[in-house]
mmCIF file of C-alpha atoms and ligand atoms in Angstrom:
data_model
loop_
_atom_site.group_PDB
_atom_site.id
_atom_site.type_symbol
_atom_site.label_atom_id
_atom_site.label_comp_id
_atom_site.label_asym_id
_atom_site.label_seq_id
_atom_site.Cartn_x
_atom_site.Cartn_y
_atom_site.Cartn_z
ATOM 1 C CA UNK I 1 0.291 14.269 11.899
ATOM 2 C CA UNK I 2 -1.304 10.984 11.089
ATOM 3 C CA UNK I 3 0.262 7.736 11.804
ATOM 4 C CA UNK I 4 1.089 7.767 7.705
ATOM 5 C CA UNK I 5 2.920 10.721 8.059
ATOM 6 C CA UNK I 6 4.663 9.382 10.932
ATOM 7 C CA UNK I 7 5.741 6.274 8.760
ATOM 8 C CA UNK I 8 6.859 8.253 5.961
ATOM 9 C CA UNK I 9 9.114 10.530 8.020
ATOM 10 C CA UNK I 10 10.680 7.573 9.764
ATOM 11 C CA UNK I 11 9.382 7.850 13.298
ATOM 12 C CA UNK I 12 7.180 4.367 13.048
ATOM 13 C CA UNK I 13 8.849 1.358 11.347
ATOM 14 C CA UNK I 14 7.486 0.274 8.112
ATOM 15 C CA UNK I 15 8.208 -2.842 5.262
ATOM 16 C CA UNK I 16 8.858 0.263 2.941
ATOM 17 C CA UNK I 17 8.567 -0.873 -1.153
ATOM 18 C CA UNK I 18 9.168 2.309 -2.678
ATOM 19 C CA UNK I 19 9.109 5.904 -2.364
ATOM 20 C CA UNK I 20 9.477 9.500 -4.784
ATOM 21 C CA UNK I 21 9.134 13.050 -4.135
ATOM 22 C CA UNK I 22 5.672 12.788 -3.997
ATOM 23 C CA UNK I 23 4.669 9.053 -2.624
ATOM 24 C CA UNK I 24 5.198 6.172 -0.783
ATOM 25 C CA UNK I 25 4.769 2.749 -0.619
ATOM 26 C CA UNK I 26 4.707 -0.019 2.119
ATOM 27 C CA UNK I 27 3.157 -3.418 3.246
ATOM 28 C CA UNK I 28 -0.033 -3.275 5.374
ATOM 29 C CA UNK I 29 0.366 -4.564 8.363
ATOM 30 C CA UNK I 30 -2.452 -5.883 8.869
ATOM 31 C CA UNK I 31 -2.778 -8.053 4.969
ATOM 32 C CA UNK I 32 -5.501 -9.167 3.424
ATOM 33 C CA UNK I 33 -3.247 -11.412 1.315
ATOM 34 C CA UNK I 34 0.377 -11.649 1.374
ATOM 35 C CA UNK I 35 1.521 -8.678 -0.425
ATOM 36 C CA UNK I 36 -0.940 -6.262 0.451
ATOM 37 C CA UNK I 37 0.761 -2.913 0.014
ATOM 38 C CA UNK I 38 -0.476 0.826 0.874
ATOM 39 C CA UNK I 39 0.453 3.790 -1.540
ATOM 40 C CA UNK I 40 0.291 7.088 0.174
ATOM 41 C CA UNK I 41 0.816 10.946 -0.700
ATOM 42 C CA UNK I 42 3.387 12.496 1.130
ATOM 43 C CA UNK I 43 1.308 15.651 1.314
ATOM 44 C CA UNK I 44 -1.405 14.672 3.809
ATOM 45 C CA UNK I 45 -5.274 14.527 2.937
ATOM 46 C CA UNK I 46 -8.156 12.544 4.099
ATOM 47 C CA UNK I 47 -10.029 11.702 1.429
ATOM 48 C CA UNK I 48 -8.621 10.712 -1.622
ATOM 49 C CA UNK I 49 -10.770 12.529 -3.788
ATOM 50 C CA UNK I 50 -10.138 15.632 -2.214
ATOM 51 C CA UNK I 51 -6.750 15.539 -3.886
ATOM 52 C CA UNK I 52 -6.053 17.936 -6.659
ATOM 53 C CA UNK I 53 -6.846 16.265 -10.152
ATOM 54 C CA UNK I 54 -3.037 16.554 -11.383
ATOM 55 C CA UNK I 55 -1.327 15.083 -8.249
ATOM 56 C CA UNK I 56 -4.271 12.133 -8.196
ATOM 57 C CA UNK I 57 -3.319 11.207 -11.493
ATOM 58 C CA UNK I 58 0.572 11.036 -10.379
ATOM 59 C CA UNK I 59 -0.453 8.883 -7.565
ATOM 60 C CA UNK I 60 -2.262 6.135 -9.974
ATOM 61 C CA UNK I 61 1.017 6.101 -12.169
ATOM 62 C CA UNK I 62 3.245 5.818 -9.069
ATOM 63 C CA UNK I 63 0.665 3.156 -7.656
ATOM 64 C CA UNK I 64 0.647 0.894 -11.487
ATOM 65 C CA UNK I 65 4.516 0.961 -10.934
ATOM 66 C CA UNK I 66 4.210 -0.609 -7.633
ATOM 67 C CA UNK I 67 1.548 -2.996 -8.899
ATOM 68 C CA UNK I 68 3.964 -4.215 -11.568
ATOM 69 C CA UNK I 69 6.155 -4.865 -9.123
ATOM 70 C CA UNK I 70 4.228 -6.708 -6.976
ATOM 71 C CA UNK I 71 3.035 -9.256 -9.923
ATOM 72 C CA UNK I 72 6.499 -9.816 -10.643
ATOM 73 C CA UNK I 73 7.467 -10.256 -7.497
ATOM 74 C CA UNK I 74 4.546 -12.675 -6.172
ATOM 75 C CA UNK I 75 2.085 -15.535 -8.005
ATOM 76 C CA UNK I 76 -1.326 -13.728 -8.879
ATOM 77 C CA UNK I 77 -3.527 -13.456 -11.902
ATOM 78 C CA UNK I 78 -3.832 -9.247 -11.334
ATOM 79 C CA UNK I 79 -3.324 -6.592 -8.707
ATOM 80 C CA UNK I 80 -6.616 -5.443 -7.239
ATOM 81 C CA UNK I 81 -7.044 -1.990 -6.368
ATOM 82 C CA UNK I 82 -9.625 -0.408 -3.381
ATOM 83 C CA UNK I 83 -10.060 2.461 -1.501
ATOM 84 C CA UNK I 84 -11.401 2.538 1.927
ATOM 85 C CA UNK I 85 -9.842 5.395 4.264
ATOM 86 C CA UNK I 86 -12.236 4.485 6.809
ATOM 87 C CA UNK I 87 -9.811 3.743 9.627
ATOM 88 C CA UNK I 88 -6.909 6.403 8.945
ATOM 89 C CA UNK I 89 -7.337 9.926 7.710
ATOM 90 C CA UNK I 90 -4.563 10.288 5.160
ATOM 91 C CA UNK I 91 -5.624 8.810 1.799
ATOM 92 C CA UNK I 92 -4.278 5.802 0.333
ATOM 93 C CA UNK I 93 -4.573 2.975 -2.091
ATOM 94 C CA UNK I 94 -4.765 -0.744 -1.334
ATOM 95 C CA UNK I 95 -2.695 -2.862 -4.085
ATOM 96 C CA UNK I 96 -3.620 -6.699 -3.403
ATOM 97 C CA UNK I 97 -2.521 -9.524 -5.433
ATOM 98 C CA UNK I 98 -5.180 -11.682 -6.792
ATOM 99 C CA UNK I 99 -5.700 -15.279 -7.147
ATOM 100 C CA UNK I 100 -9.545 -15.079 -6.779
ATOM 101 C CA UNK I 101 -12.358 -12.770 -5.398
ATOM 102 C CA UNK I 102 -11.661 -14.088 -2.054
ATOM 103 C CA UNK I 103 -8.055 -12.665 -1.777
ATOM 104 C CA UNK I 104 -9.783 -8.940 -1.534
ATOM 105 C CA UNK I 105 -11.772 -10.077 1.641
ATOM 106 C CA UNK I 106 -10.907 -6.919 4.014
ATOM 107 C CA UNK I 107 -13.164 -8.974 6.331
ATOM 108 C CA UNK I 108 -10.816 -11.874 6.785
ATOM 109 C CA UNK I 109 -7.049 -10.421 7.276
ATOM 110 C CA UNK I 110 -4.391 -12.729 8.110
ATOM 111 C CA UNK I 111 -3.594 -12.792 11.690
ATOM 112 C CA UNK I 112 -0.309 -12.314 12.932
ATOM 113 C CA UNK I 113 1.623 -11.846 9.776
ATOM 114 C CA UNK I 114 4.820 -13.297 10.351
ATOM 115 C CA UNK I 115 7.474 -10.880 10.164
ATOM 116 C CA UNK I 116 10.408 -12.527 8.510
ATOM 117 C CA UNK I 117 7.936 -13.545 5.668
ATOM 118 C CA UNK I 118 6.807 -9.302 5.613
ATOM 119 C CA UNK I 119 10.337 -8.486 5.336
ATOM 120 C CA UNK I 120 10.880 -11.576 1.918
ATOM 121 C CA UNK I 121 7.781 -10.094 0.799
ATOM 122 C CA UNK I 122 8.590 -6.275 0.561
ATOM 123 C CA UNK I 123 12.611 -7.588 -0.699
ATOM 124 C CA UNK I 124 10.831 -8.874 -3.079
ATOM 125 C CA UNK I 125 8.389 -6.389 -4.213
ATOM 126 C CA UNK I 126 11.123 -3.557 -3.937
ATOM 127 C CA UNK I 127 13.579 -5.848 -6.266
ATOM 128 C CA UNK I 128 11.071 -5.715 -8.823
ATOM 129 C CA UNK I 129 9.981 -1.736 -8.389
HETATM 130 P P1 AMP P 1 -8.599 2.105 5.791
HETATM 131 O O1 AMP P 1 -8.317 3.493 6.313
HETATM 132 O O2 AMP P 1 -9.996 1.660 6.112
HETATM 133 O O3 AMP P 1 -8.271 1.957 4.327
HETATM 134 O O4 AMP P 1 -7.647 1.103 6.587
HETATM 135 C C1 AMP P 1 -6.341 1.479 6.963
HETATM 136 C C2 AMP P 1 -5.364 0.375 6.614
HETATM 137 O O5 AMP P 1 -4.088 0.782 7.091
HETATM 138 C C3 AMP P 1 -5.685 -0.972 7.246
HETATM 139 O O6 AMP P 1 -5.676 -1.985 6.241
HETATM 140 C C4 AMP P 1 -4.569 -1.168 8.273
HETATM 141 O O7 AMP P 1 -4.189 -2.522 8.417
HETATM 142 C C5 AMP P 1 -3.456 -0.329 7.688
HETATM 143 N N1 AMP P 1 -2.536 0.179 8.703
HETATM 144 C C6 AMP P 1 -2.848 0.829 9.836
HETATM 145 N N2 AMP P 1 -1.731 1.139 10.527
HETATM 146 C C7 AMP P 1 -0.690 0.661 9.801
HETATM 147 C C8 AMP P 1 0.721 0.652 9.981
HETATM 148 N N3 AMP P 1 1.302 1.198 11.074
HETATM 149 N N4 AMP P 1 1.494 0.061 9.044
HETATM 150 C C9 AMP P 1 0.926 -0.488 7.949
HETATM 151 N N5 AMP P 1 -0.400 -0.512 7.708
HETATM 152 C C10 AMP P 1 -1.203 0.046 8.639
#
C-alpha cells in the first residue's frame, strides 16, 4: 500500500480538497507555492501513463475541477500542471498556482509550511470545488 493509499483510506492525516469514486485531492505537504495540491487515483499505479486511456482522461477532468477551484480560491494568473512520480509510486498530478515561472520551482519548496495557513488554504480551495 503506498503512503497515497494510506492517505486516501484515512490512516495518515491529510489537508483533503476533494474526493469522488474514483479520485482524490489534497495539499502537498511539502509546497512549492501555497496551494500546491496532489490529485491521485484511488486505484493504485505507478506511473501515470500506465493508466488505462478512459480512467486517465477522468482523472484530467476531476484534476481541471480542482484547478478551478484553486484559482478561485487563491491570487494566480493560471494553475500549472506537472508530473514527476519520482519520489512515490502511486501516480499523481501536481496543480500549482502561478504568479510566474518561479512559483513551479520543485527545487525551492517552502520550508515548514505552517499548518494553520495549510488548513485556510485547503478551506479555501474545498469552498470553491
Ligand atoms: P513525486 O513523486 O516526485 O511527484 O513527489 C511526491 C510529492 O508528494 C512531493 O511533492 C511530496 O512533497 C509529496 N508528498 C509526500 N508525502 C506526502 C504526504 N504525506 N502528504 C502530502 N504530500 C506528500
Amino acid at each position: 500500500m503506498t503512503i497515497f493509499s494510506r492517505i486516501i483510506a484515512g490512516d495518515i492525516p491529510c489537508y483533503k480538497i476533494a474526493e469522488d469514486d474514483e479520485f482524490f485531492a489534497f495539499l502537498d505537504i511539502n509546497p512549492v507555492n501555497w496551494g500546491h495540491t496532489l490529485v491521485v487515483p484511488k486505484r493504485e499505479t505507478d506511473y501515470i501513463f500506465d493508466i488505462e486511456d478512459d480512467e486517465l482522461g477522468r482523472m484530467m477532468v476531476f484534476a481541471k475541477r480542482v484547478a478551478c477551484a484553486i484559482k478561485e480560491a487563491l491570487p494566480c494568473r493560471k494553475v500549472g500542471v506537472t508530473v514527476l512520480g519520482l519520489e512515490v509510486p502511486h501516480a499523481h498530478i501536481h496543480l500549482v498556482p502561478l504568479k510566474n515561472e518561479g512559483d513551479m520551482n520543485f527545487a525551492n519548496k517552502i520550508s515548514d509550511p505552517d499548518p494553520e495557513k495549510m488548513k485556510q488554504i485547503a478551506e479555501a480551495i474545498k469552498a470553491n470545488f
